[in-house]
Amino acid sequence: MREIIIIGSGPAGFTAAIYAARAGLNPLLLASSVEAGGELMNTTEVENFPGFPEGIQGPDLMMKLQEQAEKFGTEVILDDVTSLHLDGDIKTVHTGYSGTFEARSVIFATGSAYRKLGLADEERLSGRGVSWCATCDGFFFKTKTIAVVGGGDSAMEEATFLTRFAEKVYVVHRKDTLRASKIMQERAFQNEKIEFVWNSEVVGISGESAVEALSLRDTVTGEQSELPVQGLFVAIGNDPRVHLVHGQLDLTADGTIAVQGRSSKTNLPGVFAAGDVIDPHYRQAVTAAASGTVAALDAEQFLAALDQVEESSRVDLAAALADEVDDLVAAD
Ligand SMILES: Cc1cc2nc3c(=O)[nH]c(=O)nc-3n(C[C@H](O)[C@H](O)[C@H](O)COP(=O)(O)OP(=O)(O)OC[C@H]3O[C@@H](n4cnc5c(N)ncnc54)[C@H](O)[C@@H]3O)c2cc1C
C-alpha cells in the first residue's frame, strides 16, 4: 500500500508531489493518459510564473515540474483514474489500464476545464490569440482590438480588465441582456473602450498563424458578419473536474471541492484537494502550485498523526499482552 497517491499532473499535482517526495513519502502521481501536464500544455508563453524573468513556454514549465518531482522519488504513471473509493482508512484508486492502487491518503488535483465554444479553429489558435484567461494573457494584447464572448460576471470582469491593455474590447453576447450582476454591467457600460455586440454568436475564427477575425451570426436574423480582431477571450464558464468524487466529497455552490478554511482538507479524513478544482476565483499556475504545497503538508501531517496513533495502540497492545503474561505467570 502507498502512503500517498496524487491525482493530476498540473502545477498543483506536481508541486504536491515535490513536497511529498522530499518528505520521504514516495508518492505515486497519476498523470492522465492524454492530458498530462494540465492546462499549461495548451499555452505558449507563461510570463507570470515566478523565477522565469524571460518567460517560459507552458509545456517546458510542466516538463521542469515533472522532472523536479521525479528527481525526489515521485513515480509518475500516464494513466487516467476511472473511479475512486475514498471512504475508510484505505483509499482505492482504479485506473484505465494500470490496475488498482491503494493508499493511506489521496491528493485530488484534477483542475478545471474552461468551457469552449467548440469551433474548429479554437484549439489551433489557442495561445495565438484565443485565450480563456485575461489575467494570464491580457498583457500580450497591448493596443490590440479584441473580443470577449460571454454575458456573465466573469465576461464583464475579463472585458473590463482587458481595457487596461487593449485599444478596444468588443463583448459578443448571444442575447440583448446580460446575466452579469448590476454592478459589473454598469462598470462595463461606462467603460469607453468596451462596445457590446448584442444578439450575436461566434461561429468561426479566422487567421493563419494568429487570430485575424471572427465570423458572427445574428441570433435574431441569422445574418452573418465579420469582426476584425486580434484576440478572442472565451468567458462562458468553467467546470471543475469533480465527476469522480460526486457523492463522496462535499462540493461548494460553485461546484468546486469544499475544503476546510485555508487547508486542503476535504470532508473525508486522508483526502485532500488542491489547485483549480478547489478554486473558483484565482485559477493561476502559481496559486495552484501553492495549493499543492498546502495539500502535501496537510497529508504529511495526517500520515504522521496516523503513525502516532498506530504506534501508541501498538504500545498499548504490547503493554496489555505483557500484563496478561504477568498475570498468567503469577497464577502459576
Ligand atoms: C490557455 C491557458 C493559458 C493559461 N496561461 C496561464 C498563465 O500564463 N499563467 C498562469 O498562472 N496560469 C495560466 N493558466 C491557468 C493555469 O493553467 C491553471 O490555473 C493551472 O494549470 C491549474 O493547475 P491545476 O494543477 O489545478 O490543474 P490543471 O493544470 O488543469 O491540471 C489538472 C490535471 O489533472 C489531470 N486529470 C484530470 N482528470 C484526471 C483523471 N481522471 N485521471 C488522471 N488525471 C486527471 C489532467 O489531465 C491535468 O493533468 C492558463 C490556462 C489556460 C487554459
XYZ file of C-alpha atoms in Angstrom, residues 27-319:
293
model
C 4.226 9.458 -3.896
C 2.550 7.911 -6.885
C 1.242 10.545 -9.302
C -1.434 9.527 -11.781
C -0.978 11.992 -14.590
C -3.724 11.180 -17.096
C -3.057 9.472 -20.406
C -3.896 12.271 -22.825
C -3.794 15.492 -20.823
C -0.624 15.002 -18.781
C 0.791 18.356 -17.709
C -2.574 20.043 -17.332
C -3.867 23.328 -18.720
C -0.466 24.911 -19.311
C 0.211 22.342 -22.033
C -2.317 24.358 -24.085
C -0.497 27.632 -23.925
C 2.646 29.185 -25.304
C 4.393 31.877 -23.251
C 3.905 31.964 -19.470
C 5.283 35.258 -18.210
C 3.900 35.376 -14.673
C 5.297 32.239 -13.055
C 7.915 33.482 -10.562
C 11.516 32.597 -11.300
C 11.381 32.922 -15.082
C 12.066 36.602 -15.888
C 12.277 35.833 -19.625
C 9.048 33.829 -19.527
C 8.759 30.125 -20.239
C 6.674 28.055 -22.636
C 3.804 26.296 -20.805
C 4.884 22.743 -21.807
C 8.520 23.485 -20.797
C 7.386 24.645 -17.361
C 5.377 21.462 -16.891
C 8.330 19.304 -18.001
C 10.510 21.028 -15.404
C 7.921 20.462 -12.674
C 7.695 16.766 -13.590
C 11.496 16.464 -13.654
C 11.714 18.062 -10.210
C 9.015 15.748 -8.794
C 10.707 12.637 -10.249
C 14.143 13.727 -9.061
C 12.971 13.356 -5.458
C 11.331 9.977 -5.999
C 7.818 10.555 -7.356
C 6.562 7.727 -9.527
C 4.581 9.153 -12.442
C 2.139 6.959 -14.364
C 0.456 8.261 -17.504
C -2.972 6.832 -16.903
C -6.485 8.059 -16.125
C -8.230 7.452 -12.865
C -11.563 5.881 -13.698
C -13.067 5.545 -10.213
C -12.191 6.067 -6.574
C -13.232 4.848 -3.158
C -12.175 7.432 -0.658
C -14.102 6.433 2.445
C -12.337 4.461 5.184
C -8.681 4.078 6.139
C -7.574 2.581 2.838
C -8.295 4.607 -0.282
C -8.686 2.673 -3.528
C -7.902 4.186 -6.913
C -8.839 2.383 -10.140
C -7.105 3.364 -13.390
C -7.710 2.795 -17.083
C -5.024 0.164 -17.736
C -2.515 0.182 -14.864
C -4.763 -1.588 -12.396
C -5.857 -0.606 -8.903
C -3.780 1.199 -6.305
C -4.283 1.609 -2.570
C -3.045 4.381 -0.329
C -3.453 5.804 3.132
C -4.015 9.295 1.677
C -5.024 10.899 -1.600
C -4.490 14.372 -3.041
C -7.075 15.220 -5.670
C -5.774 17.846 -8.130
C -7.697 17.361 -11.346
C -8.070 21.057 -12.209
C -10.981 22.606 -14.006
C -11.891 22.977 -17.639
C -12.710 26.271 -19.284
C -15.826 25.884 -21.382
C -15.026 26.089 -25.062
C -17.043 27.410 -27.963
C -16.471 24.143 -29.812
C -15.244 25.783 -33.010
C -12.857 24.071 -35.384
C -10.146 26.749 -35.164
C -10.409 27.391 -31.428
C -7.746 24.810 -30.421
C -5.493 25.616 -33.367
C -5.362 29.301 -32.429
C -5.191 28.693 -28.666
C -2.228 30.718 -27.395
C -2.213 32.533 -30.740
C -4.945 34.991 -29.986
C -7.549 32.676 -28.463
C -7.448 32.665 -24.681
C -9.580 31.743 -21.670
C -7.712 33.800 -19.100
C -7.376 37.599 -19.164
C -5.056 37.671 -16.136
C -2.735 35.228 -17.909
C -2.753 36.676 -21.411
C -4.129 40.246 -21.289
C -0.621 41.665 -21.299
C 0.013 40.266 -24.805
C -2.793 42.414 -26.246
C -1.422 45.905 -25.683
C -3.072 48.365 -28.102
C -4.884 45.497 -29.891
C -8.567 45.091 -30.721
C -10.086 42.066 -29.064
C -13.409 40.394 -28.343
C -14.743 38.762 -25.200
C -17.513 36.183 -25.550
C -19.973 35.821 -22.695
C -22.600 37.665 -20.694
C -21.898 36.745 -17.070
C -19.841 38.296 -14.306
C -16.593 36.723 -15.444
C -17.071 38.032 -19.010
C -17.650 41.572 -17.669
C -14.674 41.269 -15.352
C -12.413 39.997 -18.158
C -13.618 42.705 -20.574
C -13.091 45.497 -18.044
C -9.664 44.147 -17.072
C -8.631 43.824 -20.728
C -9.284 47.521 -21.387
C -6.068 48.178 -19.435
C -4.171 46.788 -22.399
C -6.378 46.674 -25.475
C -7.391 49.685 -27.507
C -10.893 48.298 -27.986
C -12.813 45.418 -26.468
C -15.979 44.034 -28.070
C -18.260 41.990 -25.840
C -20.093 39.483 -28.019
C -23.246 38.128 -26.418
C -25.988 35.818 -27.755
C -28.797 37.836 -26.174
C -29.684 41.507 -25.741
C -29.426 41.416 -21.944
C -26.645 40.308 -19.646
C -26.571 37.683 -16.893
C -23.878 39.622 -15.030
C -24.620 41.415 -11.756
C -25.850 45.005 -11.992
C -22.619 46.494 -10.706
C -20.441 44.527 -13.152
C -22.737 45.502 -16.033
C -22.614 49.183 -15.135
C -18.857 49.146 -14.861
C -18.642 47.649 -18.365
C -21.295 50.001 -19.841
C -19.418 53.020 -18.523
C -16.103 51.923 -19.989
C -15.479 53.830 -23.227
C -13.255 51.122 -24.649
C -15.989 48.469 -24.443
C -18.558 48.042 -27.205
C -21.343 45.454 -26.956
C -22.264 43.296 -29.941
C -25.732 42.033 -28.962
C -27.658 39.032 -30.239
C -24.553 37.575 -31.802
C -22.680 34.324 -31.597
C -19.198 33.478 -32.793
C -19.452 30.827 -35.493
C -15.900 30.981 -36.832
C -12.393 32.205 -36.049
C -10.011 33.005 -38.882
C -6.300 33.660 -39.150
C -3.263 31.739 -40.438
C -0.866 31.865 -37.506
C -2.843 34.214 -35.237
C -6.422 35.407 -34.843
C -7.421 37.928 -37.517
C -11.224 37.982 -37.469
C -14.366 36.390 -36.073
C -17.395 35.294 -38.064
C -20.537 36.317 -36.217
C -24.091 35.149 -36.718
C -27.008 37.332 -35.664
C -29.150 35.142 -33.366
C -32.327 37.014 -34.404
C -31.942 37.493 -38.159
C -29.395 34.735 -38.905
C -27.253 37.243 -40.847
C -23.504 36.655 -40.863
C -20.798 39.303 -40.483
C -17.043 39.616 -39.917
C -15.470 41.291 -36.908
C -11.757 42.018 -37.365
C -9.942 41.391 -34.036
C -6.523 40.167 -32.956
C -7.715 38.365 -29.860
C -10.652 36.336 -28.580
C -11.263 35.718 -24.888
C -13.789 32.972 -24.205
C -15.536 33.667 -20.891
C -18.522 31.342 -20.903
C -17.775 29.453 -17.717
C -15.640 26.864 -16.097
C -16.242 23.297 -14.918
C -14.186 21.900 -12.038
C -13.321 18.244 -12.805
C -15.208 16.627 -9.936
C -17.222 13.841 -11.570
C -15.025 11.158 -9.949
C -15.801 12.354 -6.429
C -19.530 13.064 -6.751
C -21.322 11.603 -3.751
C -18.037 11.207 -1.848
C -16.633 14.712 -1.401
C -18.664 17.780 -0.452
C -18.814 20.487 -3.112
C -19.311 24.249 -2.847
C -22.078 26.206 -4.573
C -19.521 26.980 -7.321
C -19.067 23.273 -7.966
C -15.518 23.159 -6.593
C -14.466 20.676 -3.898
C -15.165 22.099 -0.438
C -12.105 22.350 1.807
C -11.818 23.419 5.429
C -10.651 27.049 5.726
C -7.255 27.666 4.175
C -6.372 23.983 4.356
C -6.773 21.308 1.681
C -8.786 19.015 3.974
C -11.992 17.688 2.458
C -14.883 16.157 4.388
C -13.100 12.767 4.350
C -10.074 12.090 6.564
C -6.950 11.444 4.496
C -8.392 13.038 1.355
C -7.007 16.412 0.315
C -7.757 18.613 -2.690
C -5.639 21.249 -4.399
C -5.447 23.639 -7.338
C -8.179 24.850 -9.667
C -10.510 22.047 -8.554
C -10.950 23.907 -5.243
C -10.600 27.432 -6.593
C -13.499 29.336 -8.177
C -11.619 32.677 -8.294
C -7.880 32.849 -8.818
C -7.073 29.880 -11.072
C -3.428 30.644 -11.751
C -0.472 28.316 -12.084
C 1.236 29.792 -9.051
C -1.880 29.675 -6.847
C -2.419 26.049 -7.925
C 1.213 25.250 -7.082
C 0.864 26.900 -3.670
C -2.300 24.950 -3.053
C -0.433 21.726 -3.941
C 2.111 22.614 -1.260
C -0.663 23.024 1.313
C -2.119 19.637 0.360
C 1.227 17.840 0.657
C 1.898 19.394 4.066
C -1.625 18.513 5.252
C -1.207 14.932 4.013
C 2.211 14.660 5.640
C 0.758 15.799 8.981
C -2.201 13.447 8.638
C 0.077 10.464 7.986
C 2.383 11.384 10.871
C -0.632 11.597 13.220
C -1.875 8.248 11.914
C 1.551 6.688 12.540
C 1.497 8.057 16.067
C -1.970 6.612 16.758
C -0.888 3.248 15.329
C 2.339 3.336 17.334
C 0.553 4.153 20.607
C -2.060 1.455 20.016
C 0.825 -0.997 19.341
C 2.419 0.128 22.643
C -0.945 -0.230 24.439
C -1.434 -3.688 22.932
C 2.098 -4.746 23.896
C 1.539 -3.450 27.458
